[in-house]
Short mmCIF file of N, CA and C in Angstrom, two decimals:
data_model
loop_
_atom_site.label_atom_id
_atom_site.label_comp_id
_atom_site.label_asym_id
_atom_site.label_seq_id
_atom_site.Cartn_x
_atom_site.Cartn_y
_atom_site.Cartn_z
N MET G 25 46.38 337.11 234.03
CA MET G 25 45.75 336.54 232.87
C MET G 25 46.52 336.88 231.81
N SER G 26 46.31 335.60 230.85
CA SER G 26 46.84 335.60 229.78
C SER G 26 46.12 335.67 228.37
N SER G 27 46.76 336.43 227.61
CA SER G 27 45.99 336.59 226.52
C SER G 27 46.40 335.61 225.27
N ALA G 28 45.67 335.70 224.29
CA ALA G 28 45.83 334.78 223.46
C ALA G 28 46.70 334.79 222.32
N PRO G 29 47.36 334.08 221.58
CA PRO G 29 48.80 334.44 220.67
C PRO G 29 48.10 335.11 219.60
N GLU G 30 49.05 336.25 219.08
CA GLU G 30 48.56 337.06 218.22
C GLU G 30 48.93 336.11 216.77
N GLU G 31 47.92 336.07 215.93
CA GLU G 31 47.87 335.43 214.77
C GLU G 31 48.63 336.47 213.54
N ARG G 32 49.34 335.79 213.19
CA ARG G 32 50.09 336.64 212.13
C ARG G 32 49.80 335.62 210.66
N VAL G 33 49.84 336.48 209.25
CA VAL G 33 49.87 335.75 208.10
C VAL G 33 51.15 335.87 207.41
N VAL G 34 51.59 334.75 206.81
CA VAL G 34 52.93 334.72 206.32
C VAL G 34 52.87 333.74 205.20
N THR G 35 53.78 334.08 204.67
CA THR G 35 54.26 333.33 203.26
C THR G 35 54.65 331.70 203.42
N CYS G 36 53.57 330.93 202.26
CA CYS G 36 53.78 329.61 202.44
C CYS G 36 55.07 329.39 201.78
N PRO G 37 55.96 328.83 202.48
CA PRO G 37 57.01 328.43 201.93
C PRO G 37 57.21 327.44 201.04
N ALA G 38 56.05 326.72 200.39
CA ALA G 38 55.86 325.90 199.34
C ALA G 38 55.35 326.69 197.86
N CYS G 39 54.30 327.45 198.42
CA CYS G 39 53.60 327.56 197.01
C CYS G 39 53.43 329.20 196.79
N GLY G 40 53.82 329.71 197.95
CA GLY G 40 54.08 331.63 197.98
C GLY G 40 52.79 331.80 198.53
N GLY G 41 51.60 331.44 198.48
CA GLY G 41 50.54 331.81 199.35
C GLY G 41 50.35 332.36 200.89
N ASP G 42 48.94 332.99 201.18
CA ASP G 42 49.20 333.47 202.49
C ASP G 42 48.90 332.13 203.09
N SER G 43 49.47 332.39 204.50
CA SER G 43 49.21 330.94 205.37
C SER G 43 49.27 331.82 206.74
N VAL G 44 48.06 331.28 207.76
CA VAL G 44 48.06 331.84 209.10
C VAL G 44 48.75 331.22 209.59
N TYR G 45 49.47 331.72 210.40
CA TYR G 45 50.48 331.54 211.58
C TYR G 45 50.07 331.06 212.93
N ALA G 46 49.59 330.77 213.15
CA ALA G 46 48.87 330.29 214.54
C ALA G 46 48.56 328.86 214.78
N PRO G 47 48.12 328.78 216.30
CA PRO G 47 47.94 327.49 216.98
C PRO G 47 46.30 326.71 215.69
N ARG G 48 45.52 327.61 215.59
CA ARG G 48 44.58 326.84 214.65
C ARG G 48 44.97 326.64 213.22
N ASN G 49 45.96 326.67 212.77
CA ASN G 49 46.36 326.22 211.58
C ASN G 49 47.43 324.85 211.74
N ARG G 50 47.05 323.59 211.70
CA ARG G 50 47.66 322.80 212.04
C ARG G 50 48.97 322.40 211.02
N TRP G 51 49.08 323.06 210.13
CA TRP G 51 50.18 322.79 209.16
C TRP G 51 50.98 323.79 208.75
N ARG G 52 51.05 324.97 209.84
CA ARG G 52 52.17 325.95 210.06
C ARG G 52 53.29 325.56 209.77
N PRO G 53 54.27 326.18 209.10
CA PRO G 53 54.26 327.80 208.36
C PRO G 53 53.59 327.47 207.03
N PHE G 54 52.94 326.23 206.68
CA PHE G 54 52.46 325.99 205.29
C PHE G 54 50.73 326.15 205.63
N CYS G 55 50.35 326.43 204.00
CA CYS G 55 48.88 326.84 204.16
C CYS G 55 48.02 325.57 204.07
N SER G 56 48.67 324.71 203.55
CA SER G 56 47.84 322.96 203.99
C SER G 56 48.36 322.07 204.01
N GLU G 57 47.83 321.26 203.99
CA GLU G 57 48.42 319.60 204.09
C GLU G 57 49.22 319.30 202.92
N ARG G 58 48.63 319.63 201.78
CA ARG G 58 49.52 319.54 200.73
C ARG G 58 50.52 320.09 200.52
N CYS G 59 50.89 321.64 201.06
CA CYS G 59 51.79 322.09 200.91
C CYS G 59 52.87 321.51 201.66
N LYS G 60 52.34 320.75 203.26
CA LYS G 60 53.45 320.30 203.79
C LYS G 60 54.17 318.84 203.48
N GLN G 61 53.34 318.03 202.88
CA GLN G 61 53.43 316.92 202.28
C GLN G 61 54.54 317.46 201.45
N GLN G 62 54.40 318.08 199.92
CA GLN G 62 55.35 318.50 199.20
C GLN G 62 56.76 318.81 199.46
N ASP G 63 56.68 319.20 200.48
CA ASP G 63 57.91 319.85 201.51
C ASP G 63 58.46 318.72 201.97
N LEU G 64 57.83 317.60 202.63
CA LEU G 64 58.34 316.77 203.14
C LEU G 64 58.91 315.69 202.14
N GLY G 65 58.20 315.66 201.15
CA GLY G 65 58.80 314.84 199.89
C GLY G 65 59.87 315.14 199.44
N ALA G 66 60.23 316.39 199.00
CA ALA G 66 61.43 317.53 198.55
C ALA G 66 62.49 316.76 199.66
N TRP G 67 62.33 317.01 200.58
CA TRP G 67 63.19 316.46 202.04
C TRP G 67 63.73 315.07 201.60
N ALA G 68 62.69 314.69 201.57
CA ALA G 68 62.74 312.65 201.49
C ALA G 68 63.67 312.46 200.37
N SER G 69 63.57 313.29 199.28
CA SER G 69 63.94 312.53 197.80
C SER G 69 65.43 313.67 197.85
N GLY G 70 65.80 314.30 198.93
CA GLY G 70 67.04 314.68 198.70
C GLY G 70 67.09 316.29 197.86
N SER G 71 66.55 316.23 197.68
CA SER G 71 66.37 317.85 196.68
C SER G 71 66.48 319.04 197.61
N TYR G 72 66.87 319.07 198.90
CA TYR G 72 67.01 320.12 199.33
C TYR G 72 69.16 319.43 199.85
N ALA G 73 69.57 319.09 199.42
CA ALA G 73 70.92 318.77 199.61
C ALA G 73 71.70 319.79 199.62
N VAL G 74 72.97 320.32 200.39
CA VAL G 74 73.61 321.10 200.05
C VAL G 74 75.17 320.58 199.23
N PRO G 75 75.15 321.39 198.26
CA PRO G 75 76.12 320.81 197.42
C PRO G 75 77.55 320.92 198.25
N GLU G 76 78.38 319.47 197.88
CA GLU G 76 79.68 319.46 198.16
C GLU G 76 80.47 320.25 197.72
N ARG G 77 81.57 321.41 197.80
CA ARG G 77 82.48 321.85 197.16
C ARG G 77 83.85 320.74 196.85
N GLU G 78 84.43 321.03 195.85
CA GLU G 78 85.48 320.64 195.41
C GLU G 78 86.62 320.47 196.44
N GLY G 79 87.05 319.41 197.05
CA GLY G 79 88.18 319.14 197.77
C GLY G 79 87.58 318.97 199.22
N GLN G 80 86.49 319.22 199.40
CA GLN G 80 85.72 319.26 200.68
C GLN G 80 85.16 317.68 201.23
N SER G 81 85.59 317.55 202.66
CA SER G 81 85.28 316.09 202.62
C SER G 81 84.62 315.56 204.07
N ASP G 82 83.65 314.62 204.43
CA ASP G 82 83.13 314.69 205.70
C ASP G 82 84.53 314.35 206.53
N PRO G 83 84.80 314.67 207.75
CA PRO G 83 86.04 314.33 208.74
C PRO G 83 85.38 313.06 209.42
N ASP G 84 83.96 313.00 209.59
CA ASP G 84 83.69 311.56 210.35
C ASP G 84 84.01 310.63 209.42
N PHE G 85 83.32 310.70 208.20
CA PHE G 85 83.62 309.56 207.03
C PHE G 85 85.09 308.92 207.27
N GLU G 86 86.13 309.88 207.18
CA GLU G 86 87.58 309.71 207.04
C GLU G 86 88.63 309.02 208.41
N LYS G 87 87.32 308.81 209.64
CA LYS G 87 87.96 308.38 210.89
C LYS G 87 87.77 307.08 210.75
N SER G 88 87.64 306.16 209.99
CA SER G 88 86.73 305.00 209.79
C SER G 88 88.29 304.20 209.65
#
């Protein structure tokens, strides 16, 4: 016999509000479609880019 997955309430990474982390929340870990779209937009615009350190280079780029 299998039991239903336990539901947890987590913090929405976009707005900081409560979000149900369970299959019934189709936007998990976000609380809403709006928060999910805002996060996707931030990724697409490069807002989450990791800054390059001085002297650091991409070894794949140098191979060409």
